[in-house]
């Protein structure tokens, strides 16, 4: 009992540090202030100066000048290989999955990333074979960038369809006291993790329906499932409420999906619930008519990733040890990437509407086995299996409502929606 209590306390203490925060998207700037020019304000101008000093100028994530020119003649580069897009492929889980697929020789990988040069350097460092990949600009915090990426992808690949799509990129801002915003006014975690990917998948569905054996995988998380240790016992729990925030448009000043004040750790968890619900809705609406396999997965706790670079030195040393030897939830980046690639490549994963996991799926703290290591908490090793999502994630009525409100939020037109629904 004391052991479980210790584990719960440690997980609660560390639950706000699983991924790095992006830079703030607003900057407080002094405009025409007498103080900034060396003039001491009089009492009659004090109030006006205070107002001017608080003026906020937004920093956009995506500018027209950053729009990438379409790459062409991709068909010659792709050859007979299957074409797969991986978002967030410049580091961590996405990079390792991209490298695993590229090195099989059976896939040509489009690395959909914010920073193209970073992705190129990462691919070289991972020894991804020359001619097995291309890096393309995608800023999920901008719906315009998503649309530009889709146009560029179609120009690059020409008439051949996209075989597979991995929606992996995500942001997590647990320590932020105030929300950051995407270019379209969404709270950052929900905007990037859910809305950006939601639009991306929908814009590519018709194209993917032309490919044989097409698969879409949207990375899920135990934190969005309340039937797991990380999602059910570690505060706060994911809770979409009645989608009040989405009903109000989901844009600034709306901070959370349930319409409540901003809570960074919960915002991430809520976005992951939306991700997993999106998979279920995609399956319900499109699988039978298109044959596309829709799935989600939990890769395990990647405790030594750069996601923890903002944490204190003691945490960066202690957390991997804790996850590896106490909870049993630890998995390295390479193995996690192999797991994500397996969902796309393995014949075992041809079933649609499945939440894939390994080694127990983190529904309990690991139990010690004969080799002296805890097993069953979703960590390293173990075979792939169909995991069970929480009742909240499987709520069909809420999922349908979430889908309809998301279509409206991202501005999907009837012309853009798949004709196969």
Short mmCIF file of C-alpha atoms in Angstrom, two decimals:
data_model
loop_
_atom_site.label_atom_id
_atom_site.label_comp_id
_atom_site.label_asym_id
_atom_site.label_seq_id
_atom_site.Cartn_x
_atom_site.Cartn_y
_atom_site.Cartn_z
CA UNK A 1 0.00 0.00 0.00
CA UNK A 2 2.80 2.41 0.95
CA UNK A 3 4.62 1.56 -2.29
CA UNK A 4 1.55 2.46 -4.40
CA UNK A 5 1.11 5.69 -2.42
CA UNK A 6 4.74 6.63 -3.06
CA UNK A 7 4.33 5.99 -6.78
CA UNK A 8 1.17 8.08 -6.92
CA UNK A 9 2.80 11.00 -5.09
CA UNK A 10 5.82 10.94 -7.42
CA UNK A 11 3.65 10.78 -10.53
CA UNK A 12 1.52 13.65 -9.28
CA UNK A 13 4.59 15.74 -8.53
CA UNK A 14 5.98 15.15 -12.00
CA UNK A 15 2.78 15.21 -14.04
CA UNK A 16 3.41 18.78 -15.11
CA UNK A 17 6.62 18.09 -16.98
CA UNK A 18 6.08 15.65 -19.80
CA UNK A 19 6.71 17.97 -22.73
CA UNK A 20 8.28 21.35 -23.34
CA UNK A 21 6.33 24.55 -23.75
CA UNK A 22 6.58 26.54 -26.94
CA UNK A 23 7.76 30.11 -26.74
CA UNK A 24 5.07 32.55 -25.69
CA UNK A 25 2.96 33.69 -28.60
CA UNK A 26 2.40 37.21 -27.31
CA UNK A 27 4.86 39.93 -26.39
CA UNK A 28 4.07 42.88 -24.16
CA UNK A 29 5.42 45.96 -25.91
CA UNK A 30 5.61 49.60 -24.89
CA UNK A 31 4.21 51.80 -27.66
CA UNK A 32 4.80 55.57 -27.74
CA UNK A 33 5.38 55.57 -24.00
CA UNK A 34 7.01 58.69 -22.53
CA UNK A 35 8.87 56.45 -20.09
CA UNK A 36 10.58 54.60 -22.94
CA UNK A 37 11.83 57.92 -24.36
CA UNK A 38 13.19 59.17 -21.06
CA UNK A 39 10.27 61.52 -20.23
CA UNK A 40 8.86 61.27 -16.71
CA UNK A 41 5.06 61.06 -16.94
CA UNK A 42 2.89 63.61 -15.19
CA UNK A 43 -0.01 62.58 -12.97
CA UNK A 44 -2.46 63.43 -15.75
CA UNK A 45 -0.81 60.99 -18.18
CA UNK A 46 -0.10 58.10 -15.80
CA UNK A 47 -3.26 56.18 -16.65
CA UNK A 48 -2.72 56.47 -20.41
CA UNK A 49 0.91 55.37 -20.08
CA UNK A 50 -0.12 52.31 -18.11
CA UNK A 51 -2.57 51.36 -20.82
CA UNK A 52 0.03 51.79 -23.54
CA UNK A 53 2.60 49.71 -21.68
CA UNK A 54 0.19 46.77 -21.53
CA UNK A 55 -0.52 46.68 -25.26
CA UNK A 56 0.06 43.15 -26.59
CA UNK A 57 1.28 42.51 -30.09
CA UNK A 58 0.64 38.97 -31.36
CA UNK A 59 3.47 36.87 -32.75
CA UNK A 60 2.22 34.69 -35.58
CA UNK A 61 3.46 31.15 -35.98
CA UNK A 62 3.21 31.13 -39.77
CA UNK A 63 3.80 33.98 -42.20
CA UNK A 64 3.07 34.18 -45.90
CA UNK A 65 6.77 34.74 -46.61
CA UNK A 66 7.50 31.37 -44.96
CA UNK A 67 5.25 29.58 -47.43
CA UNK A 68 7.27 26.81 -49.03
CA UNK A 69 7.46 26.50 -52.78
CA UNK A 70 6.05 23.16 -53.93
CA UNK A 71 8.55 20.40 -54.49
CA UNK A 72 7.92 18.58 -57.77
CA UNK A 73 8.79 15.31 -59.48
CA UNK A 74 8.39 13.44 -56.22
CA UNK A 75 7.04 10.43 -58.08
CA UNK A 76 10.52 9.75 -59.45
CA UNK A 77 12.00 9.84 -55.96
CA UNK A 78 9.28 7.75 -54.36
CA UNK A 79 9.45 5.00 -56.98
CA UNK A 80 7.60 1.84 -56.00
CA UNK A 81 7.80 2.53 -52.27
CA UNK A 82 4.79 3.36 -50.12
CA UNK A 83 4.39 7.04 -49.26
CA UNK A 84 3.98 7.97 -45.59
CA UNK A 85 3.64 11.37 -43.90
CA UNK A 86 4.86 11.75 -40.30
CA UNK A 87 4.11 14.97 -38.41
CA UNK A 88 6.59 16.11 -35.78
CA UNK A 89 9.32 14.04 -37.45
CA UNK A 90 12.32 16.19 -36.53
CA UNK A 91 12.78 14.75 -33.03
CA UNK A 92 11.69 12.14 -30.51
CA UNK A 93 8.99 9.64 -31.30
CA UNK A 94 8.23 10.99 -34.78
CA UNK A 95 11.86 11.03 -35.87
CA UNK A 96 12.48 7.48 -34.68
CA UNK A 97 9.32 6.21 -36.37
CA UNK A 98 10.31 7.98 -39.61
CA UNK A 99 13.80 6.49 -39.47
CA UNK A 100 12.47 2.99 -38.77
CA UNK A 101 10.15 3.12 -41.78
CA UNK A 102 12.74 4.67 -44.10
CA UNK A 103 15.37 2.07 -43.26
CA UNK A 104 13.09 -0.80 -44.30
CA UNK A 105 13.49 0.33 -47.90
CA UNK A 106 9.73 -0.04 -48.40
CA UNK A 107 8.72 3.51 -47.52
CA UNK A 108 9.39 7.04 -48.70
CA UNK A 109 8.86 9.38 -45.75
CA UNK A 110 7.57 12.94 -45.85
CA UNK A 111 8.80 14.59 -42.66
CA UNK A 112 6.09 17.19 -41.94
CA UNK A 113 7.86 19.65 -39.65
CA UNK A 114 8.03 23.25 -38.43
CA UNK A 115 11.78 23.56 -39.08
CA UNK A 116 12.97 22.00 -42.33
CA UNK A 117 16.69 22.46 -41.69
CA UNK A 118 16.41 20.88 -38.26
CA UNK A 119 14.63 17.89 -39.81
CA UNK A 120 17.32 17.45 -42.47
CA UNK A 121 20.07 17.45 -39.84
CA UNK A 122 18.11 15.02 -37.65
CA UNK A 123 17.59 12.65 -40.59
CA UNK A 124 21.31 12.64 -41.33
CA UNK A 125 22.13 11.99 -37.68
CA UNK A 126 19.72 9.06 -37.68
CA UNK A 127 21.41 7.66 -40.82
CA UNK A 128 18.20 7.74 -42.80
CA UNK A 129 19.17 6.58 -46.32
CA UNK A 130 19.61 9.27 -48.94
CA UNK A 131 16.59 9.43 -51.20
CA UNK A 132 14.30 7.88 -48.58
CA UNK A 133 12.75 11.09 -47.26
CA UNK A 134 11.94 14.73 -47.81
CA UNK A 135 11.26 17.46 -45.23
CA UNK A 136 8.25 19.70 -45.84
CA UNK A 137 6.96 22.72 -43.92
CA UNK A 138 3.95 22.17 -41.64
CA UNK A 139 2.95 24.49 -38.80
CA UNK A 140 -0.01 22.83 -37.10
CA UNK A 141 -0.69 26.02 -35.18
CA UNK A 142 -1.88 27.61 -38.43
CA UNK A 143 -4.79 26.25 -40.45
CA UNK A 144 -3.42 28.11 -43.47
CA UNK A 145 -0.12 26.25 -43.11
CA UNK A 146 -2.02 22.94 -42.98
CA UNK A 147 -3.78 23.79 -46.23
CA UNK A 148 -0.51 24.93 -47.83
CA UNK A 149 1.18 21.68 -46.78
CA UNK A 150 -1.57 19.58 -48.36
CA UNK A 151 -1.25 21.52 -51.64
CA UNK A 152 2.52 21.08 -51.63
CA UNK A 153 2.26 17.38 -50.81
CA UNK A 154 -0.14 16.81 -53.70
CA UNK A 155 2.15 18.73 -56.06
CA UNK A 156 5.13 16.66 -54.90
CA UNK A 157 3.57 13.23 -55.19
CA UNK A 158 1.58 14.05 -58.33
CA UNK A 159 -1.12 11.47 -59.19
CA UNK A 160 -0.02 8.70 -56.85
CA UNK A 161 -2.05 8.50 -53.60
CA UNK A 162 -0.77 8.85 -50.06
CA UNK A 163 -0.54 5.43 -48.41
CA UNK A 164 -0.16 6.27 -44.73
CA UNK A 165 -0.45 9.22 -42.33
CA UNK A 166 1.00 9.40 -38.82
CA UNK A 167 -0.28 12.30 -36.69
CA UNK A 168 2.36 12.50 -33.99
CA UNK A 169 3.28 16.15 -33.35
CA UNK A 170 2.07 17.63 -30.06
CA UNK A 171 2.69 20.42 -27.57
CA UNK A 172 2.16 20.33 -23.82
CA UNK A 173 2.24 23.48 -21.68
CA UNK A 174 1.56 22.29 -18.11
CA UNK A 175 3.37 25.09 -16.26
CA UNK A 176 1.99 28.04 -18.22
CA UNK A 177 -0.21 30.26 -16.00
CA UNK A 178 -1.95 31.70 -19.06
CA UNK A 179 -2.82 30.10 -22.41
CA UNK A 180 -0.86 30.66 -25.60
CA UNK A 181 -2.81 30.91 -28.84
CA UNK A 182 -2.49 29.59 -32.36
CA UNK A 183 -2.73 31.87 -35.38
CA UNK A 184 -6.43 31.04 -35.59
CA UNK A 185 -7.11 31.84 -31.94
CA UNK A 186 -7.25 28.32 -30.51
CA UNK A 187 -5.61 27.49 -27.19
CA UNK A 188 -2.21 26.14 -28.24
CA UNK A 189 -2.43 22.53 -27.00
CA UNK A 190 -5.89 21.97 -28.47
CA UNK A 191 -5.07 23.94 -31.61
CA UNK A 192 -1.91 22.01 -32.51
CA UNK A 193 -2.69 18.57 -31.11
CA UNK A 194 -6.31 18.34 -32.21
CA UNK A 195 -7.53 21.02 -34.62
CA UNK A 196 -4.41 21.06 -36.80
CA UNK A 197 -4.40 17.29 -37.20
CA UNK A 198 -8.19 17.18 -37.58
CA UNK A 199 -7.99 19.46 -40.62
CA UNK A 200 -4.96 17.63 -42.02
CA UNK A 201 -6.62 14.20 -41.92
CA UNK A 202 -9.84 15.45 -43.47
CA UNK A 203 -8.04 17.19 -46.34
CA UNK A 204 -6.17 13.97 -47.19
CA UNK A 205 -8.99 11.42 -46.87
CA UNK A 206 -10.15 11.44 -50.50
CA UNK A 207 -6.58 11.04 -51.71
CA UNK A 208 -5.84 8.19 -49.28
CA UNK A 209 -9.03 6.38 -50.26
CA UNK A 210 -7.38 5.70 -53.62
CA UNK A 211 -4.50 3.80 -51.98
CA UNK A 212 -4.65 0.08 -51.23
CA UNK A 213 -4.26 -0.73 -47.53
CA UNK A 214 -4.06 2.90 -46.41
CA UNK A 215 -3.63 3.58 -42.68
CA UNK A 216 -4.00 6.63 -40.44
CA UNK A 217 -2.57 6.58 -36.91
CA UNK A 218 -3.15 9.43 -34.47
CA UNK A 219 -0.89 9.05 -31.43
CA UNK A 220 -2.90 8.83 -28.22
CA UNK A 221 -1.87 8.93 -24.58
CA UNK A 222 -2.58 7.20 -21.29
CA UNK A 223 -3.09 10.67 -19.83
CA UNK A 224 -6.30 11.00 -21.82
CA UNK A 225 -7.65 7.65 -20.57
CA UNK A 226 -8.99 7.72 -17.03
CA UNK A 227 -8.73 3.92 -16.79
CA UNK A 228 -4.92 4.18 -16.51
CA UNK A 229 -2.54 5.20 -13.73
CA UNK A 230 -1.39 8.32 -15.55
CA UNK A 231 -4.87 9.34 -16.65
CA UNK A 232 -7.04 8.26 -13.75
CA UNK A 233 -4.90 8.74 -10.64
CA UNK A 234 -2.75 11.71 -11.62
CA UNK A 235 -4.50 15.08 -11.27
CA UNK A 236 -6.05 16.64 -13.32
CA UNK A 237 -8.18 14.16 -15.22
CA UNK A 238 -9.22 14.72 -18.81
CA UNK A 239 -12.83 15.92 -19.01
CA UNK A 240 -14.49 17.47 -22.05
CA UNK A 241 -17.57 18.38 -20.05
CA UNK A 242 -20.37 19.10 -22.50
CA UNK A 243 -17.97 20.74 -24.97
CA UNK A 244 -19.11 24.18 -23.88
CA UNK A 245 -15.87 25.75 -25.11
CA UNK A 246 -16.27 24.22 -28.55
CA UNK A 247 -19.89 25.35 -28.66
CA UNK A 248 -18.70 28.91 -28.12
CA UNK A 249 -16.31 28.65 -31.08
CA UNK A 250 -13.18 27.38 -29.29
CA UNK A 251 -11.29 30.60 -30.04
CA UNK A 252 -9.89 33.36 -27.83
CA UNK A 253 -10.97 34.16 -25.16
CA UNK A 254 -12.27 30.55 -24.82
CA UNK A 255 -9.45 28.75 -23.02
CA UNK A 256 -10.67 25.17 -22.50
CA UNK A 257 -12.91 22.67 -24.26
CA UNK A 258 -15.27 22.61 -21.26
CA UNK A 259 -15.43 26.42 -21.17
CA UNK A 260 -13.53 26.64 -17.86
CA UNK A 261 -10.35 28.66 -17.07
CA UNK A 262 -7.03 27.52 -18.52
CA UNK A 263 -5.26 24.56 -16.91
CA UNK A 264 -2.22 23.57 -18.95
CA UNK A 265 -1.91 19.93 -17.93
CA UNK A 266 -5.62 19.34 -18.48
CA UNK A 267 -5.58 21.11 -21.86
CA UNK A 268 -3.10 18.51 -23.14
CA UNK A 269 -5.10 15.59 -21.76
CA UNK A 270 -8.32 16.95 -23.25
CA UNK A 271 -6.65 17.29 -26.65
CA UNK A 272 -5.60 13.64 -26.48
CA UNK A 273 -9.19 12.61 -25.75
CA UNK A 274 -10.21 14.52 -28.88
CA UNK A 275 -7.45 12.76 -30.84
CA UNK A 276 -8.69 9.33 -29.82
CA UNK A 277 -12.33 10.27 -30.39
CA UNK A 278 -11.37 11.50 -33.85
CA UNK A 279 -10.03 8.03 -34.66
CA UNK A 280 -13.32 6.44 -33.62
CA UNK A 281 -15.33 8.92 -35.67
CA UNK A 282 -13.07 8.47 -38.72
CA UNK A 283 -13.62 4.73 -38.45
CA UNK A 284 -17.38 5.09 -38.07
CA UNK A 285 -17.76 7.52 -40.95
CA UNK A 286 -15.19 6.33 -43.47
CA UNK A 287 -13.69 2.89 -42.88
CA UNK A 288 -16.36 0.77 -44.58
CA UNK A 289 -16.48 2.93 -47.71
CA UNK A 290 -12.78 3.73 -48.09
CA UNK A 291 -11.04 0.73 -46.52
CA UNK A 292 -8.69 3.09 -44.67
CA UNK A 293 -7.54 1.66 -41.33
CA UNK A 294 -7.81 4.22 -38.51
CA UNK A 295 -6.02 3.59 -35.22
CA UNK A 296 -4.42 5.17 -32.17
CA UNK A 297 -1.58 3.97 -29.95
CA UNK A 298 0.33 4.59 -26.73
CA UNK A 299 4.11 4.19 -27.21
CA UNK A 300 5.08 4.02 -23.51
CA UNK A 301 6.73 6.68 -21.35
CA UNK A 302 9.75 8.05 -23.23
CA UNK A 303 11.41 9.36 -20.06
CA UNK A 304 14.81 10.37 -21.50
CA UNK A 305 13.50 12.45 -24.38
CA UNK A 306 14.40 16.11 -24.93
CA UNK A 307 10.83 16.81 -23.84
CA UNK A 308 12.23 17.09 -20.32
CA UNK A 309 14.98 19.61 -21.13
CA UNK A 310 13.26 22.36 -19.12
CA UNK A 311 13.14 20.29 -15.93
CA UNK A 312 15.72 20.58 -13.19
CA UNK A 313 18.82 18.30 -13.32
CA UNK A 314 17.62 16.13 -10.41
CA UNK A 315 14.36 15.43 -12.23
CA UNK A 316 16.06 14.52 -15.52
CA UNK A 317 18.12 11.96 -13.62
CA UNK A 318 15.43 10.65 -11.28
CA UNK A 319 12.45 10.37 -13.63
CA UNK A 320 13.90 7.80 -16.07
CA UNK A 321 15.08 5.70 -13.12
CA UNK A 322 11.66 5.92 -11.49
CA UNK A 323 9.78 4.97 -14.66
CA UNK A 324 12.21 2.14 -15.44
CA UNK A 325 12.65 0.48 -12.05
CA UNK A 326 9.55 1.48 -10.04
CA UNK A 327 6.55 1.85 -12.35
CA UNK A 328 7.84 -0.18 -15.30
CA UNK A 329 6.46 2.38 -17.75
CA UNK A 330 9.80 3.35 -19.30
CA UNK A 331 10.55 2.87 -22.99
CA UNK A 332 13.46 4.28 -24.99
CA UNK A 333 13.00 6.56 -28.00
CA UNK A 334 14.18 3.94 -30.48
CA UNK A 335 11.78 1.27 -29.25
CA UNK A 336 8.94 3.77 -29.05
CA UNK A 337 9.61 4.75 -32.67
CA UNK A 338 9.61 1.10 -33.69
CA UNK A 339 6.23 0.66 -31.99
CA UNK A 340 4.72 3.58 -33.89
CA UNK A 341 6.16 2.27 -37.15
CA UNK A 342 4.74 -1.18 -36.36
CA UNK A 343 1.19 0.21 -36.32
CA UNK A 344 1.73 1.34 -39.91
CA UNK A 345 3.76 -1.61 -41.20
CA UNK A 346 2.75 -4.77 -39.34
CA UNK A 347 0.10 -7.07 -40.83
CA UNK A 348 -1.21 -7.56 -37.29
CA UNK A 349 -2.36 -3.94 -37.32
CA UNK A 350 -4.78 -4.08 -40.22
CA UNK A 351 -7.82 -3.85 -37.94
CA UNK A 352 -9.47 -0.43 -37.76
CA UNK A 353 -10.60 1.51 -34.68
CA UNK A 354 -8.00 -0.03 -32.36
CA UNK A 355 -5.98 1.61 -29.57
CA UNK A 356 -2.68 -0.28 -29.70
CA UNK A 357 -0.45 -0.76 -26.66
CA UNK A 358 2.40 -2.97 -25.46
CA UNK A 359 3.32 -4.66 -22.21
CA UNK A 360 0.19 -4.03 -20.18
CA UNK A 361 -0.81 -0.62 -21.48
CA UNK A 362 -0.12 1.27 -18.21
CA UNK A 363 -3.40 0.34 -16.57
CA UNK A 364 -1.50 -0.56 -13.42
CA UNK A 365 1.88 -0.02 -11.82
CA UNK A 366 4.29 -2.69 -13.01
CA UNK A 367 4.57 -6.03 -11.26
CA UNK A 368 8.00 -7.53 -10.73
CA UNK A 369 8.83 -10.54 -12.88
CA UNK A 370 11.50 -13.21 -12.72
CA UNK A 371 14.15 -10.96 -14.29
CA UNK A 372 13.76 -8.43 -11.48
CA UNK A 373 12.12 -5.77 -13.64
CA UNK A 374 8.54 -4.49 -13.38
CA UNK A 375 6.27 -5.57 -16.23
CA UNK A 376 2.77 -4.70 -17.37
CA UNK A 377 2.86 -0.89 -17.19
CA UNK A 378 3.35 -0.18 -20.89
CA UNK A 379 7.13 -0.02 -20.73
CA UNK A 380 9.87 -1.72 -22.75
CA UNK A 381 9.32 -5.19 -24.15
CA UNK A 382 6.10 -7.14 -24.43
CA UNK A 383 3.86 -7.88 -27.38
CA UNK A 384 1.45 -5.52 -29.11
CA UNK A 385 -2.21 -5.89 -28.14
CA UNK A 386 -5.59 -4.16 -28.48
CA UNK A 387 -5.99 -1.98 -25.43
CA UNK A 388 -9.25 -0.73 -23.91
CA UNK A 389 -9.96 2.98 -23.81
CA UNK A 390 -11.87 4.70 -21.02
CA UNK A 391 -15.65 5.03 -21.08
CA UNK A 392 -15.26 8.79 -21.64
CA UNK A 393 -13.14 8.29 -24.77
CA UNK A 394 -15.67 5.74 -26.10
CA UNK A 395 -18.66 8.04 -25.51
CA UNK A 396 -20.24 7.98 -28.99
CA UNK A 397 -22.58 10.93 -28.51
CA UNK A 398 -19.81 13.20 -27.24
CA UNK A 399 -17.49 12.02 -30.02
CA UNK A 400 -20.09 12.84 -32.67
CA UNK A 401 -20.68 16.27 -31.17
CA UNK A 402 -16.92 16.88 -30.91
CA UNK A 403 -16.55 16.00 -34.61
CA UNK A 404 -19.34 18.30 -35.77
CA UNK A 405 -18.06 21.23 -33.71
CA UNK A 406 -14.49 20.63 -34.90
CA UNK A 407 -15.61 20.71 -38.54
CA UNK A 408 -17.10 24.13 -37.87
CA UNK A 409 -14.11 25.36 -35.87
CA UNK A 410 -11.52 24.61 -38.59
CA UNK A 411 -13.78 25.86 -41.36
CA UNK A 412 -14.06 22.66 -43.37
CA UNK A 413 -16.35 23.23 -46.35
CA UNK A 414 -18.56 20.61 -47.96
CA UNK A 415 -16.22 20.67 -50.94
CA UNK A 416 -13.26 19.84 -48.70
CA UNK A 417 -14.98 17.05 -46.80
CA UNK A 418 -14.50 13.52 -48.07
CA UNK A 419 -17.08 12.37 -50.62
CA UNK A 420 -17.05 8.89 -49.06
CA UNK A 421 -18.99 9.71 -45.91
#
